[in-house]
Amino acid sequence: MALKFISAEEAASLVKHNDNVGFSGFTHAGCPKVVPVAIAKLAEEEHAKGNSFKIGVFTGASTGDSIDGSLTRAKAIKFRTPYQTNKDMRVALNNGEFDFFDLHLSQLAQEIRYGFLGKINVAVVEACDVTESGEIVPTTGVGITPTICRLADIVIVELNKSVPTKLRGIHDMYELQDPPKRREIPIYEVQNRVGLEYVKVDPAKIYVVETNKDGEGGGFAPVDDVTARIGNNVAEFFVSELKAGRIPAHFLPIQSGVGNIANAVLASMGSNPAIPRFEVYTEVIQDAVIDMMQQGNISFASGCSLTVSNEVLHKFYEDLSFFKNKLVLRPSEISNNPGLARRLGIIALNTAIEVDIFGNVNSTHVNGTKMMNGIGGSGDFTRNSYLSIFLTPSTAKNGTISCIVPKVTHEDHNEHSVKIIVSEYGVADLRGKGPRNRAEEIIEKCAHPDYRPLLHDYLNRGVKGHIPQDLYACFAFHKALEETGSMINADFSKL
Ligand code: 0RQ
């Protein structure tokens, strides 16, 4: 069957007010770039005519500005899930302009299939190749692509000519069977492949829009002193765990979160000669992973996206034959699968906004109210990992905020799932410790020295019980920040 080639504007006109639209990709990687901008333009035109035009936006994770930025600015969104990092979108959702549903990334595809979130009307997916028989080969990010392509009535393929078609073969597209028929995923080692190189859909529902837009990946900030110290602390902790035999000599697969800290930690692991070559089973494959594969420090990487800077992306394309049998991109329900995290023994490394002295972690909300990004995949891995590690600088905003607080203002990962906390000052090992010992460990090893006396004061307020939590004083740090501009002015006597 001959493919139907249309313009981005014609594709946008297939989307109707109130539709739910699923987009491919994970982070900016693999996201469509011209059709969402055309949908945003259409929304503005409809609004100018006095007509309503808003859509539900379903993605793998965060996206490029073409999706979240354009659609937010056009006021074209009624609902958004599961994760975002866009500044305009963050402001809009915190202003209540639309409903934002924050959930574990591994769960989105199945929640769509279960019918919990309504019907997906249109899928918009970026591809490097599409055939007349309906084979769609994604680009550098997968996310929920297999599920939205199967369930949508219309599949708009953005065929991106700037991505080499020889990327075909790097993906492993596998969709979970739903209960009660679900069987185990036959991945027993990081490099196992269980699915197809493409997504197959009925070609009758495919429309193709050609483009050659480059990736939307920015670079990483240079490693600063704090980030470098966090990285070194993690690397030294791994070396001591190897020596103690608590991490096997051949090491275990690493999951590392997104952002500068995660990138710097991997780089520190690569430059520590006592850490053996290891594998990565993660969601986002960042610049450091690609560098370390070329240097031989990482032997295999499985992920959901290649979230790399454009410079590294071009390097990757040039050296594709090297990477082809060392890297695989999977849908988010497989890359982030909790059962696989447990089976493979993944070491999970994620970044926190704040942690409390009892080991609870806030990954999402500033002051318990303002959404930062979302839980992303951190929960998929943390609870099910061999070893869960949270990274945080001891302070934020020039020391006015202590990232170690008496009680977190929003709890994403609780004390039962969090094993290790690392700041630039050291490593708090919470394994096998009750609440008071955990608190001492976190204050002494991770808190900034300026905040340690205050945190000890809080701990020693004489509250009885298993957890010495003073419900009247636990937010004194946040109150002081609000009223005086710094948590250092927390005064427990004034509560
Ligand atoms: O503010 O942007 O104004 O400078 O928060 O903090 O230190 O730059 O760290 O970019 O790695 O983000 C938790 C948000 C950390 C991220 C979070 C301010 C700080 C700065 C960012 P500025 P940093 P990062 C894999 C796993 C959840 C999802 C996840 C995240 C800004 O890692 O979204 O783990 N995690 N996914 O100044 C107020 C505090 C603060 C604070 C830091 N206590 N109070 N502001 N900041 N601590 C990825 C995926 O799932 C796809």
Coordinates of C-alpha atoms and ligand atoms in Angstrom, one line a residue:
M1 CA 0.0 0.0 0.0
A2 CA 1.4 3.4 -1.0
L3 CA 2.2 5.7 1.9
K4 CA 0.3 8.9 2.2
F5 CA 2.7 11.9 2.3
I6 CA 1.2 15.1 3.7
S7 CA 2.4 18.5 5.1
A8 CA 2.8 19.3 8.8
E9 CA -0.3 21.6 8.5
E10 CA -2.4 18.8 6.9
A11 CA -1.2 16.5 9.7
A12 CA -2.2 19.0 12.4
S13 CA -5.7 19.3 10.8
L14 CA -6.2 15.6 11.6
V15 CA -6.1 16.4 15.3
K16 CA -9.4 17.6 16.8
H17 CA -10.3 19.6 19.9
N18 CA -10.4 17.3 22.9
D19 CA -8.4 14.6 21.2
N20 CA -5.8 12.7 23.2
V21 CA -2.5 12.7 21.3
G22 CA 0.4 10.4 22.1
F23 CA 3.9 11.5 21.1
S24 CA 7.0 9.3 20.6
G25 CA 10.3 9.9 22.3
F26 CA 11.7 10.1 25.8
T27 CA 13.3 13.4 26.9
H28 CA 14.0 15.5 23.7
A29 CA 15.3 12.3 22.1
G30 CA 13.0 10.8 19.5
C31 CA 10.3 13.4 19.8
P32 CA 8.5 14.8 16.7
K33 CA 9.4 18.4 16.0
V34 CA 7.3 19.9 13.2
V35 CA 3.8 18.4 13.7
P36 CA 3.4 19.5 17.3
V37 CA 4.4 23.1 16.3
A38 CA 1.8 22.9 13.5
I39 CA -0.8 21.7 16.1
A40 CA 0.1 24.6 18.4
K41 CA -0.3 27.0 15.4
L42 CA -3.7 25.5 14.6
A43 CA -4.8 25.9 18.3
E44 CA -3.9 29.6 18.2
E45 CA -5.8 30.1 14.9
E46 CA -8.9 28.3 16.4
H47 CA -8.6 30.4 19.6
A48 CA -8.4 33.6 17.5
K49 CA -11.7 32.5 15.9
G50 CA -13.3 32.1 19.3
N51 CA -13.2 28.3 19.1
S52 CA -12.0 25.9 21.8
F53 CA -8.9 23.8 21.0
K54 CA -7.1 21.8 23.6
I55 CA -5.7 18.3 23.6
G56 CA -4.4 15.7 26.0
V57 CA -0.7 15.2 25.7
F58 CA 0.8 11.7 26.4
T59 CA 4.6 11.2 26.1
G60 CA 7.3 8.9 27.2
A61 CA 8.9 11.4 29.6
S62 CA 9.9 15.0 29.1
T63 CA 10.1 16.3 25.5
G64 CA 11.7 18.9 23.4
D65 CA 10.4 22.5 23.3
S66 CA 8.6 21.7 20.0
I67 CA 6.0 19.7 22.0
D68 CA 5.8 21.0 25.6
G69 CA 6.9 24.6 25.0
S70 CA 4.9 25.2 21.8
L71 CA 1.7 23.6 23.0
T72 CA 1.9 25.3 26.4
R73 CA 2.5 28.7 24.9
A74 CA -0.4 28.2 22.5
K75 CA -2.6 27.2 25.5
A76 CA -3.4 24.0 23.6
I77 CA -3.2 21.6 26.5
K78 CA -6.0 20.2 28.7
F79 CA -4.1 17.3 30.2
R80 CA -0.5 16.3 30.4
T81 CA 1.3 13.1 31.6
P82 CA 3.8 11.7 32.8
Y83 CA 6.9 14.0 33.2
Q84 CA 8.1 17.4 31.9
T85 CA 11.1 19.6 32.2
N86 CA 10.0 22.6 30.2
K87 CA 10.1 26.0 31.9
D88 CA 6.9 27.4 30.2
M89 CA 5.1 24.2 31.0
R90 CA 6.3 24.2 34.6
V91 CA 4.9 27.7 35.1
A92 CA 1.6 26.9 33.4
L93 CA 0.9 23.7 35.3
N94 CA 1.8 25.3 38.6
N95 CA -0.7 28.0 37.7
G96 CA -3.3 25.4 37.3
E97 CA -3.7 26.0 33.5
F98 CA -4.1 22.2 32.9
D99 CA -4.2 19.0 34.8
F100 CA -0.8 17.3 35.2
F101 CA -0.7 13.6 36.1
D102 CA 2.7 12.6 37.5
L103 CA 3.3 8.8 37.5
H104 CA 6.1 6.2 37.3
L105 CA 7.2 6.2 33.7
S106 CA 7.1 2.4 33.4
Q107 CA 3.4 2.4 34.2
L108 CA 2.1 4.8 31.5
A109 CA 1.8 2.4 28.6
Q110 CA -0.1 -0.1 30.7
E111 CA -2.4 2.5 32.2
I112 CA -3.3 3.6 28.7
R113 CA -4.0 0.0 27.7
Y114 CA -6.0 -0.6 30.8
G115 CA -8.2 2.3 29.8
F116 CA -7.5 4.3 32.9
L117 CA -6.6 7.5 30.9
G118 CA -9.1 7.5 28.0
K119 CA -8.6 6.7 24.4
I120 CA -5.6 7.8 22.4
N121 CA -6.9 9.3 19.2
V122 CA -3.8 10.2 17.4
A123 CA -0.1 9.1 17.6
V124 CA 2.6 11.4 16.4
V125 CA 5.9 9.6 16.1
E126 CA 9.4 10.4 14.8
A127 CA 10.9 7.8 12.6
C128 CA 14.1 7.3 10.6
D129 CA 12.3 4.8 8.3
V130 CA 8.8 3.8 7.5
T131 CA 7.7 1.1 5.0
E132 CA 4.6 0.5 2.8
S133 CA 3.9 -2.6 4.9
G134 CA 3.6 -0.4 8.1
E135 CA 7.0 -0.9 9.7
I136 CA 8.0 2.2 11.6
V137 CA 11.6 2.5 12.8
P138 CA 11.9 5.1 15.7
T139 CA 14.8 7.5 16.1
T140 CA 16.8 8.1 19.3
G141 CA 14.0 7.8 21.9
V142 CA 11.2 5.3 22.2
G143 CA 9.0 5.9 25.3
I144 CA 5.4 4.7 24.7
T145 CA 5.6 4.4 20.9
P146 CA 4.5 0.8 20.5
T147 CA 1.4 1.3 22.6
I148 CA 0.2 4.6 21.1
C149 CA 0.9 3.4 17.5
R150 CA -1.2 0.3 18.1
L151 CA -4.1 2.0 19.9
A152 CA -4.4 5.3 17.9
D153 CA -6.8 5.6 15.0
I154 CA -4.4 7.8 13.1
V155 CA -0.5 7.5 13.2
I156 CA 1.4 10.5 11.9
V157 CA 5.0 9.6 11.2
E158 CA 7.5 12.4 11.2
L159 CA 10.1 10.9 8.9
N160 CA 13.3 12.7 9.9
K161 CA 15.8 12.6 7.0
S162 CA 18.6 13.9 9.3
V163 CA 18.6 10.6 11.2
P164 CA 20.4 7.8 9.3
T165 CA 18.1 4.9 8.3
K166 CA 20.9 2.6 9.4
L167 CA 19.8 3.2 12.9
R168 CA 17.4 0.3 12.1
G169 CA 18.5 -2.6 14.3
I170 CA 19.3 -0.6 17.4
H171 CA 15.7 -0.8 18.9
D172 CA 14.1 -3.7 20.7
M173 CA 10.4 -3.1 20.5
Y174 CA 8.4 -5.3 22.9
E175 CA 5.0 -4.5 24.4
L176 CA 3.9 -6.2 27.6
Q177 CA 0.9 -8.5 27.6
D178 CA -1.8 -7.4 30.0
P179 CA -3.0 -9.4 33.0
P180 CA -4.1 -12.1 33.5
K181 CA -2.0 -13.2 30.5
R182 CA 1.2 -11.5 31.4
R183 CA 4.3 -13.7 31.3
E184 CA 7.8 -12.8 32.5
I185 CA 9.9 -10.6 30.1
P186 CA 12.6 -12.9 28.7
I187 CA 15.4 -10.5 29.5
Y188 CA 17.9 -12.2 31.7
E189 CA 21.0 -10.2 30.8
V190 CA 21.3 -6.5 29.9
Q191 CA 22.1 -7.3 26.3
N192 CA 19.2 -9.7 25.6
R193 CA 16.8 -8.7 22.8
V194 CA 13.2 -9.9 22.9
G195 CA 11.3 -7.8 20.3
L196 CA 11.3 -6.4 16.8
E197 CA 13.5 -3.7 15.2
Y198 CA 10.4 -1.7 14.4
V199 CA 6.8 -1.1 15.4
K200 CA 4.3 -2.6 13.0
V201 CA 1.0 -0.9 12.4
D202 CA -1.8 -1.1 9.8
P203 CA -0.4 1.1 6.9
A204 CA -3.9 2.4 6.2
K205 CA -3.8 4.5 9.3
I206 CA -0.3 6.0 8.6
Y207 CA 0.3 9.5 7.3
V208 CA 3.9 10.6 6.7
V209 CA 5.4 14.1 7.1
E210 CA 8.9 14.5 5.9
T211 CA 11.4 16.7 7.9
N212 CA 15.1 17.1 8.5
K213 CA 15.1 18.9 11.8
D214 CA 18.2 18.3 14.0
G215 CA 17.9 17.1 17.6
E216 CA 17.0 19.4 20.4
G217 CA 19.7 18.3 22.8
G218 CA 21.6 21.0 24.7
G219 CA 25.0 20.3 26.3
F220 CA 25.9 19.5 29.8
A221 CA 27.2 22.1 32.3
P222 CA 30.9 21.7 33.0
V223 CA 31.6 19.6 36.2
D224 CA 31.8 22.0 39.1
D225 CA 33.5 21.4 42.5
V226 CA 30.3 20.1 44.3
T227 CA 29.3 17.8 41.4
A228 CA 32.8 16.4 41.1
R229 CA 33.0 15.7 44.9
I230 CA 29.6 13.9 44.7
G231 CA 30.9 11.9 41.8
N232 CA 34.1 11.0 43.7
N233 CA 32.2 10.0 46.8
V234 CA 30.0 7.6 44.8
A235 CA 33.0 6.1 43.0
E236 CA 34.9 5.6 46.3
F237 CA 31.7 4.1 47.9
F238 CA 31.5 1.6 45.0
V239 CA 35.2 0.7 45.5
S240 CA 34.7 0.0 49.2
E241 CA 31.5 -2.1 48.4
L242 CA 33.5 -4.1 45.9
K243 CA 36.3 -4.7 48.5
A244 CA 33.7 -5.8 51.1
G245 CA 32.1 -8.2 48.5
R246 CA 28.7 -6.5 48.7
I247 CA 28.9 -5.7 45.0
P248 CA 30.1 -8.7 42.9
A249 CA 33.6 -8.4 41.4
H250 CA 32.1 -8.2 37.9
F251 CA 29.9 -5.3 39.1
L252 CA 26.2 -4.8 38.5
P253 CA 24.2 -2.8 35.9
I254 CA 23.9 0.9 36.6
Q255 CA 20.8 3.1 36.2
S256 CA 21.6 6.7 36.3
G257 CA 19.1 9.6 36.3
V258 CA 19.1 12.6 34.1
G259 CA 21.1 15.8 34.5
N260 CA 24.5 17.2 35.3
I261 CA 25.1 15.3 38.6
A262 CA 24.3 11.9 37.1
N263 CA 26.5 12.7 34.1
A264 CA 29.4 13.7 36.5
V265 CA 29.0 10.5 38.6
L266 CA 29.4 8.3 35.6
A267 CA 32.5 10.2 34.5
S268 CA 34.0 9.7 38.0
M269 CA 33.3 6.0 37.8
G270 CA 35.0 5.9 34.5
S271 CA 38.2 7.6 35.8
N272 CA 38.5 5.3 38.9
P273 CA 40.7 2.4 37.9
A274 CA 39.4 0.2 40.8
I275 CA 35.9 0.1 39.2
P276 CA 35.7 -2.7 36.6
R277 CA 34.0 -2.3 33.2
F278 CA 30.3 -2.3 33.8
E279 CA 26.9 -2.4 32.0
V280 CA 24.2 0.2 32.0
Y281 CA 20.5 -0.7 32.2
T282 CA 18.9 2.7 32.4
E283 CA 16.3 5.0 30.9
V284 CA 18.4 7.9 29.6
I285 CA 21.7 7.3 28.0
Q286 CA 23.6 10.5 28.4
D287 CA 26.9 11.9 27.0
A288 CA 29.1 10.3 29.6
V289 CA 27.9 6.8 28.7
I290 CA 28.8 7.2 25.0
D291 CA 32.2 8.6 25.9
M292 CA 32.8 5.7 28.3
M293 CA 31.7 3.1 25.8
Q294 CA 34.3 4.5 23.4
Q295 CA 36.9 4.4 26.1
G296 CA 36.0 0.8 27.0
N297 CA 34.7 1.6 30.6
I298 CA 31.1 0.6 29.7
S299 CA 30.6 -2.7 27.8
F300 CA 26.9 -2.5 27.0
A301 CA 24.1 0.1 27.4
S302 CA 20.4 -0.6 27.4
G303 CA 18.1 2.4 27.6
C304 CA 14.9 4.1 26.4
S305 CA 16.7 7.1 24.8
L306 CA 19.9 8.6 23.6
T307 CA 19.7 11.8 25.5
V308 CA 22.9 13.3 24.3
S309 CA 24.1 16.7 23.1
N310 CA 23.9 17.2 19.3
E311 CA 27.7 17.0 19.2
V312 CA 27.8 13.6 20.8
L313 CA 24.8 12.5 18.7
H314 CA 26.7 13.2 15.4
K315 CA 29.7 11.4 16.8
F316 CA 27.4 8.4 17.6
Y317 CA 26.0 8.4 14.0
E318 CA 29.5 8.5 12.5
D319 CA 30.5 5.5 14.6
L320 CA 27.3 3.5 14.4
S321 CA 28.9 0.3 13.4
F322 CA 30.8 0.4 16.8
F323 CA 27.7 1.0 18.8
K324 CA 25.2 -1.3 16.9
N325 CA 25.9 -4.4 19.0
K326 CA 26.7 -2.6 22.2
L327 CA 23.5 -0.5 22.7
V328 CA 19.8 -1.1 22.6
L329 CA 16.8 1.3 22.9
R330 CA 13.6 -0.1 24.4
P331 CA 10.1 1.1 25.2
S332 CA 9.8 2.7 28.7
E333 CA 7.8 -0.2 30.1
I334 CA 10.8 -2.4 29.4
S335 CA 13.7 -0.1 30.1
N336 CA 12.1 0.9 33.4
N337 CA 10.5 -2.4 34.3
P338 CA 10.5 -2.9 38.1
G339 CA 10.7 -6.7 37.7
L340 CA 13.8 -6.4 35.5
A341 CA 15.4 -3.9 38.0
R342 CA 15.0 -6.6 40.7
R343 CA 16.1 -9.5 38.4
L344 CA 19.1 -7.8 37.0
G345 CA 20.3 -6.3 40.3
I346 CA 20.4 -2.8 39.2
I347 CA 22.2 -0.1 41.1
A348 CA 19.9 3.0 40.9
L349 CA 21.4 6.4 41.0
N350 CA 19.0 9.3 41.1
T351 CA 19.0 13.0 42.2
A352 CA 16.8 14.4 45.0
I353 CA 15.4 17.9 45.5
E354 CA 15.5 17.3 49.3
V355 CA 16.0 14.4 51.7
D356 CA 15.0 14.3 55.3
I357 CA 17.1 13.0 58.2
F358 CA 15.1 9.8 58.4
G359 CA 15.8 8.9 54.7
N360 CA 12.6 10.0 52.9
V361 CA 13.2 11.7 49.5
N362 CA 11.4 14.4 47.7
S363 CA 12.2 14.3 43.9
T364 CA 9.4 16.4 42.6
H365 CA 7.9 19.4 44.6
V366 CA 9.6 22.5 45.9
N367 CA 8.1 23.5 49.3
G368 CA 5.5 20.7 48.9
T369 CA 3.6 22.8 46.3
K370 CA 5.5 23.7 43.2
M371 CA 6.1 20.9 40.7
M372 CA 9.7 20.7 39.4
N373 CA 9.6 17.9 36.8
G374 CA 7.9 14.8 38.1
I375 CA 8.9 11.5 39.5
G376 CA 10.1 10.2 36.2
G377 CA 11.7 6.8 36.4
S378 CA 13.3 7.3 39.8
G379 CA 10.6 5.2 41.5
D380 CA 10.6 2.4 38.9
F381 CA 14.2 1.8 39.8
T382 CA 14.6 2.9 43.4
R383 CA 12.2 0.5 45.1
N384 CA 13.3 -2.4 43.1
S385 CA 17.0 -2.0 42.8
Y386 CA 19.8 -4.0 44.3
L387 CA 21.0 -0.8 45.9
S388 CA 19.2 2.6 45.7
I389 CA 21.3 5.7 45.9
F390 CA 20.2 9.3 46.0
L391 CA 22.5 12.2 45.2
T392 CA 22.1 15.7 46.4
P393 CA 24.2 18.8 46.9
S394 CA 24.1 19.6 50.7
T395 CA 22.6 23.0 49.9
A396 CA 20.8 24.9 47.1
K397 CA 20.4 28.5 46.1
N398 CA 23.7 29.8 47.6
G399 CA 23.3 28.0 50.9
T400 CA 19.9 29.5 51.8
I401 CA 18.3 26.1 51.4
S402 CA 19.5 23.0 53.1
C403 CA 18.7 19.9 51.0
I404 CA 18.8 17.9 54.2
V405 CA 15.7 18.8 56.2
P406 CA 13.8 17.6 59.3
K407 CA 10.9 16.4 57.1
V408 CA 10.5 16.4 53.4
T409 CA 7.6 18.5 52.1
H410 CA 6.6 15.9 49.6
E411 CA 7.5 12.2 49.7
D412 CA 8.3 10.3 46.5
H413 CA 10.6 7.7 47.9
N414 CA 10.2 6.6 51.5
E415 CA 12.7 5.4 54.1
H416 CA 12.0 1.8 53.2
S417 CA 13.3 2.2 49.6
V418 CA 16.3 4.5 50.2
K419 CA 19.5 2.8 51.1
I420 CA 22.3 5.4 50.4
I421 CA 22.4 9.2 50.3
V422 CA 25.4 11.0 48.9
S423 CA 26.3 14.7 49.1
E424 CA 29.6 16.5 48.4
Y425 CA 30.4 15.9 52.1
G426 CA 30.1 12.1 52.2
V427 CA 28.0 9.0 52.0
A428 CA 25.3 8.1 54.4
D429 CA 24.7 4.4 54.6
L430 CA 21.2 3.7 55.9
R431 CA 21.2 -0.1 55.5
G432 CA 20.2 -1.9 58.6
K433 CA 19.7 1.3 60.7
G434 CA 16.7 2.5 62.6
P435 CA 15.4 6.1 62.4
R436 CA 17.7 7.7 65.1
N437 CA 20.8 6.1 63.7
R438 CA 19.8 7.0 60.2
A439 CA 19.3 10.6 61.3
E440 CA 22.8 10.8 62.9
E441 CA 24.4 9.2 59.8
I442 CA 22.7 11.6 57.4
I443 CA 23.4 14.7 59.4
E444 CA 27.1 13.9 60.0
K445 CA 27.9 12.5 56.5
C446 CA 25.7 14.6 54.2
A447 CA 24.4 17.8 55.7
H448 CA 26.3 21.1 55.2
P449 CA 28.3 21.8 58.4
D450 CA 26.4 25.1 58.9
Y451 CA 23.1 23.2 59.1
R452 CA 24.4 20.3 61.3
P453 CA 23.8 22.0 64.7
L454 CA 20.2 22.9 63.7
L455 CA 19.4 19.4 62.5
H456 CA 20.9 17.9 65.7
D457 CA 18.7 20.4 67.8
Y458 CA 15.7 19.1 65.9
L459 CA 16.6 15.4 66.5
N460 CA 17.2 16.1 70.2
R461 CA 13.9 17.8 71.0
G462 CA 13.0 14.9 73.2
V463 CA 10.2 13.5 71.1
K464 CA 9.5 9.9 72.2
G465 CA 8.6 7.0 69.8
H466 CA 10.2 5.1 67.0
I467 CA 10.7 8.1 64.8
P468 CA 11.4 11.3 66.8
Q469 CA 9.4 13.5 64.4
D470 CA 8.1 16.7 66.0
L471 CA 4.9 17.4 64.0
Y472 CA 4.8 21.0 65.2
A473 CA 8.4 21.8 64.3
C474 CA 9.2 19.6 61.3
F475 CA 8.7 22.4 58.8
A476 CA 10.6 25.1 60.7
F477 CA 13.3 25.1 58.0
H478 CA 10.7 25.8 55.2
K479 CA 9.0 28.4 57.4
A480 CA 12.3 30.2 57.9
L481 CA 13.0 30.1 54.2
E482 CA 9.6 31.6 53.4
E483 CA 9.8 34.3 56.1
T484 CA 13.5 35.2 56.2
G485 CA 14.9 34.0 52.9
S486 CA 17.1 31.3 54.5
M487 CA 16.6 28.0 56.3
I488 CA 19.6 28.9 58.5
N489 CA 17.2 31.1 60.5
A490 CA 15.0 28.2 61.6
D491 CA 14.1 28.7 65.2
F492 CA 12.3 25.8 66.9
S493 CA 11.5 27.8 70.0
K494 CA 9.2 30.2 67.9
L495 CA 6.7 27.6 66.8
Ligands
0RQ1 O1 17.5 25.3 40.3 O2 17.4 25.3 37.9 O3 17.1 27.4 39.2 O4 19.3 26.3 39.1 O5 16.4 22.7 41.5 O6 18.6 21.2 40.7 O7 20.9 20.6 41.5 O8 20.6 21.5 39.1 O9 19.8 19.2 39.8 O10 19.0 19.3 37.3 O11 19.7 17.1 38.5 O12 17.6 18.2 39.1 C1 15.5 16.3 41.4 C2 14.8 18.1 39.9 C3 17.3 17.6 40.2 C4 15.8 16.0 38.9 C5 15.8 17.0 40.1 C6 16.9 23.6 42.5 C7 18.3 23.9 42.1 C8 18.1 24.1 40.6 C9 17.7 21.7 39.8 P1 17.8 26.2 39.0 P2 20.1 20.7 40.2 P3 19.1 18.4 38.6 C10 15.7 9.8 35.4 C11 15.2 9.8 36.8 C12 13.1 13.4 39.3 C13 13.0 12.4 38.2 C14 14.1 11.4 38.2 C15 14.5 15.3 38.7 C16 17.1 23.0 40.3 O13 16.8 15.1 39.1 O14 13.6 15.8 38.1 O15 14.8 11.2 39.1 N1 14.3 14.1 39.4 N2 14.2 10.8 37.0 O16 18.8 25.1 42.7 C17 14.4 24.3 46.1 C18 15.5 22.5 47.0 C19 16.3 22.4 45.9 C20 16.0 23.3 44.8 C21 17.6 21.9 44.2 N3 15.7 21.7 48.1 N4 14.6 23.5 47.1 N5 15.1 24.3 44.9 N6 16.8 22.9 43.8 N7 17.3 21.5 45.5 C22 15.2 10.7 34.4 C23 13.8 10.5 33.8 O17 13.0 10.0 34.5 C24 13.5 10.9 32.4

